[in-house]
Coordinates of C-alpha atoms and ligand atoms in Angstrom, one line a residue:
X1 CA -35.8 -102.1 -20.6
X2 CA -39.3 -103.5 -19.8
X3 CA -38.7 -103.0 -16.1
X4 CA -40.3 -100.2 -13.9
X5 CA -37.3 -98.0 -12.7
X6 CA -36.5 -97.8 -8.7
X7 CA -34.1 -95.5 -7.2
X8 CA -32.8 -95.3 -3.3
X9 CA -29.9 -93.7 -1.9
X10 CA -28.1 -93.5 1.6
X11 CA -25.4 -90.8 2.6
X12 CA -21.6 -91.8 2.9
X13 CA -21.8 -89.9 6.1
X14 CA -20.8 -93.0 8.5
X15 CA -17.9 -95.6 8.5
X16 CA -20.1 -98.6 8.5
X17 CA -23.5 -98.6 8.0
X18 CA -25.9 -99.6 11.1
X19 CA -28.7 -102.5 11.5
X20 CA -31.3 -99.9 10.9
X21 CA -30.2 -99.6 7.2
X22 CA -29.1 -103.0 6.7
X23 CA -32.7 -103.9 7.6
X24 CA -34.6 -100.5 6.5
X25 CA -32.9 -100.3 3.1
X26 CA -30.5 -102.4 1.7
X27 CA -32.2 -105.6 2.7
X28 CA -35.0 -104.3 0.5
X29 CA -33.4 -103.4 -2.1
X30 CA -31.3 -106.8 -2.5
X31 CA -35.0 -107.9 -2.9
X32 CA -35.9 -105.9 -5.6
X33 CA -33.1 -105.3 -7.7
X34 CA -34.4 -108.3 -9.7
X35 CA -38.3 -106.9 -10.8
X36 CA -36.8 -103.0 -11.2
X37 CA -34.2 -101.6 -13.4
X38 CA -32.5 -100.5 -10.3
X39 CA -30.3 -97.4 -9.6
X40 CA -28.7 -97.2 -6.0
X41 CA -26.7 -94.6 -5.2
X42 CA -24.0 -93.3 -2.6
X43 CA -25.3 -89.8 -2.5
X44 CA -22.1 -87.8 -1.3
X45 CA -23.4 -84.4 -2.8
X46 CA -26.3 -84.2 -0.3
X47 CA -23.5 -85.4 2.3
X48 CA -21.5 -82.0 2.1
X49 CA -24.8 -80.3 3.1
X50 CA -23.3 -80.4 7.0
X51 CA -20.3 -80.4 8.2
X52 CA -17.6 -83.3 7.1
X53 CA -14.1 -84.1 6.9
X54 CA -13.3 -84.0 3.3
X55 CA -10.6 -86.8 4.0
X56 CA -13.0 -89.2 5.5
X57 CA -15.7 -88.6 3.1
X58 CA -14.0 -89.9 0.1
X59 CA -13.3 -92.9 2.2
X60 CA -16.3 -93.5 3.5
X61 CA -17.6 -92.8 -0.1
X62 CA -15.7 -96.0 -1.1
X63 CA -17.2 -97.7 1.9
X64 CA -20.4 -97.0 2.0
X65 CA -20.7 -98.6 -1.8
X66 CA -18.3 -101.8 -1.1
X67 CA -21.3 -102.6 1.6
X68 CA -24.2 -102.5 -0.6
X69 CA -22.3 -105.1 -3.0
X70 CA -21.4 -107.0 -0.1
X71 CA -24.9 -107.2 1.7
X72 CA -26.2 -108.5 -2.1
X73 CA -26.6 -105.5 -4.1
X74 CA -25.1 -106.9 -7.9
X75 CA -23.0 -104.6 -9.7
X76 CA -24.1 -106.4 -12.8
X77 CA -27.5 -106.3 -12.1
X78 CA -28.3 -102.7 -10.6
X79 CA -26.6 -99.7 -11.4
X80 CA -24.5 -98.9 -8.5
X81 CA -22.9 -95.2 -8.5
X82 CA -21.8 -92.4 -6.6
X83 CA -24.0 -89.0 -6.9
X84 CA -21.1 -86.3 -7.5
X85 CA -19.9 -88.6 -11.0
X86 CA -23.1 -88.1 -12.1
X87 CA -23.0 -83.6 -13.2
X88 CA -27.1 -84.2 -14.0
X89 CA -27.6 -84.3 -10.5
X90 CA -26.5 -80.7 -9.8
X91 CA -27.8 -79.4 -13.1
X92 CA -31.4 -80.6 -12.3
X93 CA -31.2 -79.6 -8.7
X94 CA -30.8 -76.2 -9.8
X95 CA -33.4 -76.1 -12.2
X96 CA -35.8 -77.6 -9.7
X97 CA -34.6 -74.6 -7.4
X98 CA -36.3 -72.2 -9.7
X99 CA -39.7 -73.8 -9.3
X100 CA -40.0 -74.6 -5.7
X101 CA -41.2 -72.1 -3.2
X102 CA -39.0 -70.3 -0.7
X103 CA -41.9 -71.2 2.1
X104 CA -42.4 -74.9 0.6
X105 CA -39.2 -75.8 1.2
X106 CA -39.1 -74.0 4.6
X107 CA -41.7 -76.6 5.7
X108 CA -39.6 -79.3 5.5
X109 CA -39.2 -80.5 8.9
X110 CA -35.6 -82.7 8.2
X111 CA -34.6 -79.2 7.9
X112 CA -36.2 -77.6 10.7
X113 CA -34.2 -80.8 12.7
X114 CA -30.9 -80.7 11.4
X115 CA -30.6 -76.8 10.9
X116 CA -31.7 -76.8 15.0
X117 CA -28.8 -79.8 15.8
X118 CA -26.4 -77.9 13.8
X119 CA -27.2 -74.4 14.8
X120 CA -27.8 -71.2 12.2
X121 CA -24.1 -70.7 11.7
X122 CA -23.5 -74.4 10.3
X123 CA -26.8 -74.1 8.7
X124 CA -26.8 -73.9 5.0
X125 CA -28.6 -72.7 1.9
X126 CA -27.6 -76.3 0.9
X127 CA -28.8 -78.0 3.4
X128 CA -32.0 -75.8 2.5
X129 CA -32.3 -77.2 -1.1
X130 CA -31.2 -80.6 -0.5
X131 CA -34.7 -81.8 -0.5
X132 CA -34.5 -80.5 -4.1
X133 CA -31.3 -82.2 -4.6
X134 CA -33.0 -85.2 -3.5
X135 CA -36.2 -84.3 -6.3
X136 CA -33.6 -84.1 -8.7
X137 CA -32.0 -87.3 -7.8
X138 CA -34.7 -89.5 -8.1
X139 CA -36.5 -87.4 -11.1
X140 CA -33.2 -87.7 -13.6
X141 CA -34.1 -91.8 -13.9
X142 CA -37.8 -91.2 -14.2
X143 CA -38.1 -94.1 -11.1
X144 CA -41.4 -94.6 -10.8
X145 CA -40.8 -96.4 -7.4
X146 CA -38.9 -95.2 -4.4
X147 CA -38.2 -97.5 -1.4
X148 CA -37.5 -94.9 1.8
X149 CA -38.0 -95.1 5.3
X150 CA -41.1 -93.1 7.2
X151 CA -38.9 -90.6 7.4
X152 CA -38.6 -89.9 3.9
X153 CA -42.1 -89.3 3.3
X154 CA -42.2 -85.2 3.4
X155 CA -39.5 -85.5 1.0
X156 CA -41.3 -87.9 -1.7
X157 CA -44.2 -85.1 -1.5
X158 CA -42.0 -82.6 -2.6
X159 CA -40.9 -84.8 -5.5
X160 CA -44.3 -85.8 -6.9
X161 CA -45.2 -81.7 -6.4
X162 CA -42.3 -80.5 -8.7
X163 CA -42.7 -83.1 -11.0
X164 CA -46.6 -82.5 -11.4
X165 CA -46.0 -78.5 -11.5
X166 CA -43.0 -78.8 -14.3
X167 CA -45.3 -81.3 -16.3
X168 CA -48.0 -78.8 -16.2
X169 CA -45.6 -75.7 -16.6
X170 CA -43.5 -77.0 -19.4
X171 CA -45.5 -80.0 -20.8
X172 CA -44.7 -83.8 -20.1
X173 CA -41.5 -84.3 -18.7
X174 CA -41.0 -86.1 -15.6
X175 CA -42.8 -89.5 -13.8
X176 CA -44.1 -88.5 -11.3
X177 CA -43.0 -91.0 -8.5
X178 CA -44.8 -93.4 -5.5
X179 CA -42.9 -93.8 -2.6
X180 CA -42.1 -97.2 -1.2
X181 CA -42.6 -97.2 2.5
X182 CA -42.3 -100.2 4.5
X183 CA -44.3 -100.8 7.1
X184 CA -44.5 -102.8 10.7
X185 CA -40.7 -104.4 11.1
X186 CA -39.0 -101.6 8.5
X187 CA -38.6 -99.6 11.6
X188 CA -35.4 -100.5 14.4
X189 CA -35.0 -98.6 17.5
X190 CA -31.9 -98.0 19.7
X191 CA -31.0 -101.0 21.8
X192 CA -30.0 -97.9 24.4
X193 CA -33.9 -96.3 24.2
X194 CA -36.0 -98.5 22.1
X195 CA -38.7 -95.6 21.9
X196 CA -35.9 -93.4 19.0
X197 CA -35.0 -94.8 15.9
X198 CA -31.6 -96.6 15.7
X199 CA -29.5 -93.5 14.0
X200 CA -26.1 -92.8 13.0
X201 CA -26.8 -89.2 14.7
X202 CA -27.8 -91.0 18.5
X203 CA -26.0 -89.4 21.3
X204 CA -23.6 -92.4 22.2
X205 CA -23.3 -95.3 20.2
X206 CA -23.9 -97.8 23.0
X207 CA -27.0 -98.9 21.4
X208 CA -26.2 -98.6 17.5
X209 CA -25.2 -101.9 15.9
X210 CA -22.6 -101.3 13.3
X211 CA -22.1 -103.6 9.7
X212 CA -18.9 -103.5 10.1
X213 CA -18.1 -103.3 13.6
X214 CA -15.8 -106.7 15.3
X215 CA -18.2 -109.7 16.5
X216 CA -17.1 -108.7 20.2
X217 CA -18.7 -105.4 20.1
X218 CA -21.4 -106.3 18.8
X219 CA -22.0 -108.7 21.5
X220 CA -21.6 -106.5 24.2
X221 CA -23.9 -104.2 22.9
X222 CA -26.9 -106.5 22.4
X223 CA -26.1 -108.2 26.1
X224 CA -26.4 -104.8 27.6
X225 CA -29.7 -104.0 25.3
X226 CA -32.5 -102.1 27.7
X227 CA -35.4 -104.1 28.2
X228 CA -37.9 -104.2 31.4
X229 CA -38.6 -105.2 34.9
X230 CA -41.7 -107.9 34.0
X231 CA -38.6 -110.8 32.5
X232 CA -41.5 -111.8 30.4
X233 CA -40.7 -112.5 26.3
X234 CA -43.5 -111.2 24.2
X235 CA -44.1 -108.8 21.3
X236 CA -45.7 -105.5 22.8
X237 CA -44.3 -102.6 21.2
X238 CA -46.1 -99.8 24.0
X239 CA -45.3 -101.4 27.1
X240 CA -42.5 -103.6 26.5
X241 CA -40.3 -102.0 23.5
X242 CA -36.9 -102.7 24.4
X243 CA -38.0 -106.7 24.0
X244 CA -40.5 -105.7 20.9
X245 CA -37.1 -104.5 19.2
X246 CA -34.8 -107.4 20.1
X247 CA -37.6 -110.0 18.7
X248 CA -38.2 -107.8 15.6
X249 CA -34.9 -108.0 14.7
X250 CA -34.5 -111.4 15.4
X251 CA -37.5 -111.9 12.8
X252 CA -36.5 -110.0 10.0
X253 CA -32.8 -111.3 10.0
X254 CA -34.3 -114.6 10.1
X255 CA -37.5 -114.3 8.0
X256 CA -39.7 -115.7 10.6
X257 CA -42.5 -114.0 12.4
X258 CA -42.5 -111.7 15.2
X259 CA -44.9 -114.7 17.1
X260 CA -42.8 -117.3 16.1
X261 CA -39.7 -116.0 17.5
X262 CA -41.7 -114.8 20.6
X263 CA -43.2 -118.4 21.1
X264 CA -39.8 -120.2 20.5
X265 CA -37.8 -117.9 23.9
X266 CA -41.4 -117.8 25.6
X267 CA -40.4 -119.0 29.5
X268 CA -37.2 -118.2 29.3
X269 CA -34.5 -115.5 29.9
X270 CA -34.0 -112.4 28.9
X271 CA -30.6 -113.6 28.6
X272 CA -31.3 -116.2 26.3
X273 CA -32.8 -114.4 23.7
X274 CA -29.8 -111.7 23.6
X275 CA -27.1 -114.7 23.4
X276 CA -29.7 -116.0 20.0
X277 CA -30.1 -112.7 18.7
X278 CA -25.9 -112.3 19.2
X279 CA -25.7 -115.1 16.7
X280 CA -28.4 -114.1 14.4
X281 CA -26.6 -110.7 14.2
X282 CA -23.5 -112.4 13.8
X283 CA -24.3 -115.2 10.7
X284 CA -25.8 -111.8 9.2
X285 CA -22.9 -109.5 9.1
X286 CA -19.8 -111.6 9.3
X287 CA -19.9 -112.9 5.6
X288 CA -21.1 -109.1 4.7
X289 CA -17.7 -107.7 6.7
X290 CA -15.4 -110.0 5.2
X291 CA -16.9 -109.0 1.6
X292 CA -16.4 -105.8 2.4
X293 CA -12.7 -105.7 3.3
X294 CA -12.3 -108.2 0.2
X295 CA -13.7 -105.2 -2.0
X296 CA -12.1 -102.6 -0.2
X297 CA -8.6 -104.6 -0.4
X298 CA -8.7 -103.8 -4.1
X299 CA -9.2 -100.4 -4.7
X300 CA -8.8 -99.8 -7.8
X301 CA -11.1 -102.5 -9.5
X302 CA -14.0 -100.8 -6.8
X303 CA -13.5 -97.4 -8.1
X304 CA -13.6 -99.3 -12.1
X305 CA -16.7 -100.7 -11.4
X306 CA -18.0 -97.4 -9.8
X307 CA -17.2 -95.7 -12.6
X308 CA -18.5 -97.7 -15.2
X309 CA -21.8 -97.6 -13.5
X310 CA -21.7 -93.9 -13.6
X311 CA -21.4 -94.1 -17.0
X312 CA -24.6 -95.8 -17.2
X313 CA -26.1 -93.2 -14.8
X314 CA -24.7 -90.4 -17.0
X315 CA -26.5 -91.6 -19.9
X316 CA -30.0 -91.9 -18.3
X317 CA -29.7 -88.7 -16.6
X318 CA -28.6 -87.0 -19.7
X319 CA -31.2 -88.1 -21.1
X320 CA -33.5 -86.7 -19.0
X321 CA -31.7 -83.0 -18.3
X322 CA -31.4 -82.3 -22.4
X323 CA -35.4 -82.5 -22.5
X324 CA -35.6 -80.5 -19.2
X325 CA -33.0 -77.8 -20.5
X326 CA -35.4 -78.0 -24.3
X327 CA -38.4 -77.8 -22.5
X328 CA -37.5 -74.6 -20.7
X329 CA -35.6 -72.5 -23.3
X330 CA -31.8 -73.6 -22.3
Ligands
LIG401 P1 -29.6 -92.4 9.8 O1 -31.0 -92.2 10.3 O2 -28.8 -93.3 10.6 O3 -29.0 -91.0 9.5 P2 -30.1 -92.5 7.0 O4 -31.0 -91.3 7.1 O5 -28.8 -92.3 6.3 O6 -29.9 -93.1 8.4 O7 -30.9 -93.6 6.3 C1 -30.5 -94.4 5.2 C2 -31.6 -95.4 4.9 O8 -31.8 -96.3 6.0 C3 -33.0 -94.8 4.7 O9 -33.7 -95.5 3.7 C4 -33.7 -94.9 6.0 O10 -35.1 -95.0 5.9 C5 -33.1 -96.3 6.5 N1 -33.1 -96.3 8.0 C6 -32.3 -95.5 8.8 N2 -32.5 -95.8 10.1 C7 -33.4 -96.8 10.1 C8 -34.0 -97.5 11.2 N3 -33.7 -97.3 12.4 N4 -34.9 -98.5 10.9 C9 -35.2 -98.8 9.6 N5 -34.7 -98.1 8.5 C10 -33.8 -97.1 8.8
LIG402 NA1 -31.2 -89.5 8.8

């Protein structure tokens, strides 16, 4: 097709997905599914790269996809797979392996992070290479567009370097891909410490807002949000963050403004713009839960659909592999 080609992909490393990746990623990618020949994937290779439970990663495999349909992503529209149907992923990963440098990939600080919260004797060589993994990922579609978080960044770098240096090595080969950051409201913070990014990996999950988690937790959670001392409603990020958050995701879950939001609660409680952003939050996520059981009620037609979309996948990155494996002598 005519279309430029996007990729994006979260791990199924959680049971429900949290308001930072509602908002960070799939919101977005609802969005664009319509101007890009989109491929989203559940990337379950790159979650075996820590510790898991094999039992609940098939399962939350299955989840993590029934979401993205249910928050808007169209089957029929994007190709919507999971990584490990897909044997081009692997294959290319490896091949990457061979041209990326032992101290290149020892700069990547996602590693330096995890490798520390996991300790050396959880710690490995995959979780080493899965910046490659991710390379390999996004390279196999030839996307020339990649919507990621901030965080993401270091990794995109990588990409564009070991696309550039096969191209040169081995002739023309690969697009070499942008990264698609979002800026300003792309980025939610715990409700707990509204200075760290809202994270499946936080400490306690007091001030992570869960997809799929009952209305009545939710609420709790945003009541007992940390905000400030001054009980004054206004947008400033430094000295008042805990408030900055609240009306930030108020915005973007409405489509309004940070200012308008801010102008509409100003006088009032801190209270009062909880119990608002308790029904924001809730007129969001309820229709995406119920979809989300609907799919995952019926299994079988979820794992179909799945699999005819790796089917697509297969071709593309088959595609791509054969004239990687010609181009270096395989
Ligand atoms: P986590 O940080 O919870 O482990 P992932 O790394 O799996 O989340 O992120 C999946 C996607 O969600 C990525 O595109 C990432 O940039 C986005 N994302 C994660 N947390 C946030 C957040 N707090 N705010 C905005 N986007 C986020
Ligand atoms: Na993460």
């Amino acid at each position: 097709s005519a279309k430029p080609v996007l990729f994006s992909g979260m791990q199924p490393s959680s049971d429900s997905l949290h308001l930072g990746n509602y908002i960070g990623a799939l919101s977005q990618w609802t969005k664009m599914q319509e101007e890009y020949d989109a491929f989203f994937c559940v990337v379950n290779l790159h979650a075996i790269t820590v510790p898991q439970d094999p039992s609940e990663l098939a399962e939350r495999t299955r989840r993590t996809a029934a979401q993205y349909i249910a928050a808007g992503i169209d089957p029929a529209k994007s190709t919507l797979f999971v990584q490990s149907q897909v044997p081009a992923h692997a294959e290319l990963a490896w091949v990457l392996n061979t041209i990326t440098g032992f101290g290149e990939a020892g700069r990547m600080t996602q590693f330096k992070d995890k490798s520390q919260r996991y300790g050396s004797d959880a710690t490995s060589v995959g979780l080493f290479t899965y910046p490659v993994l991710m390379a390999a990922d996004i390279l196999l579609y030839q996307a020339a567009n990649v919507p990621v978080g901030e965080d993401q960044r270091q990794h995109i770098e990588l990409t564009r370097d070991l696309a550039g240096r096969f191209n040169s090595r081995f002739g023309e080969t690969f697009v070499v891909p942008e990264a698609q950051i979002q800026q300003g409201t792309a980025k939610i913070y715990d409700l707990q410490d509204p200075t760290s990014k809202m994270s499946k990996s936080a400490e306690t999950e007091a001030g992570l807002i869960k997809v799929l988690d009952p209305a009545n937790v939710t609420k709790k959670k945003i009541m007992r949000a940390v905000t400030d001392a001054d009980g004054e409603i206004r947008f400033d990020r430094e000295a008042k963050p805990g408030v900055s958050n609240l009306l930030t995701i108020y915005a973007v879950l409405t489509g309004r403004t940070v200012e308008s939001v801010a102008d509409e609660y100003a006088g009032r409680g801190y209270g009062d713009l909880k119990k608002g952003l308790v029904e924001v939050v809730e007129s969001t996520f309820a229709p995406v839960r119920e979809r989300t059981e609907e799919l995952l009620g019926d299994r079988a037609e979820l794992d179909r659909l799945l699999a005819g979309a790796a089917e697509r996948a297969n071709e593309v990155a088959n595609r791509t592999l054969d004239l990687v494996y010609e181009r270096i002598g395989l």
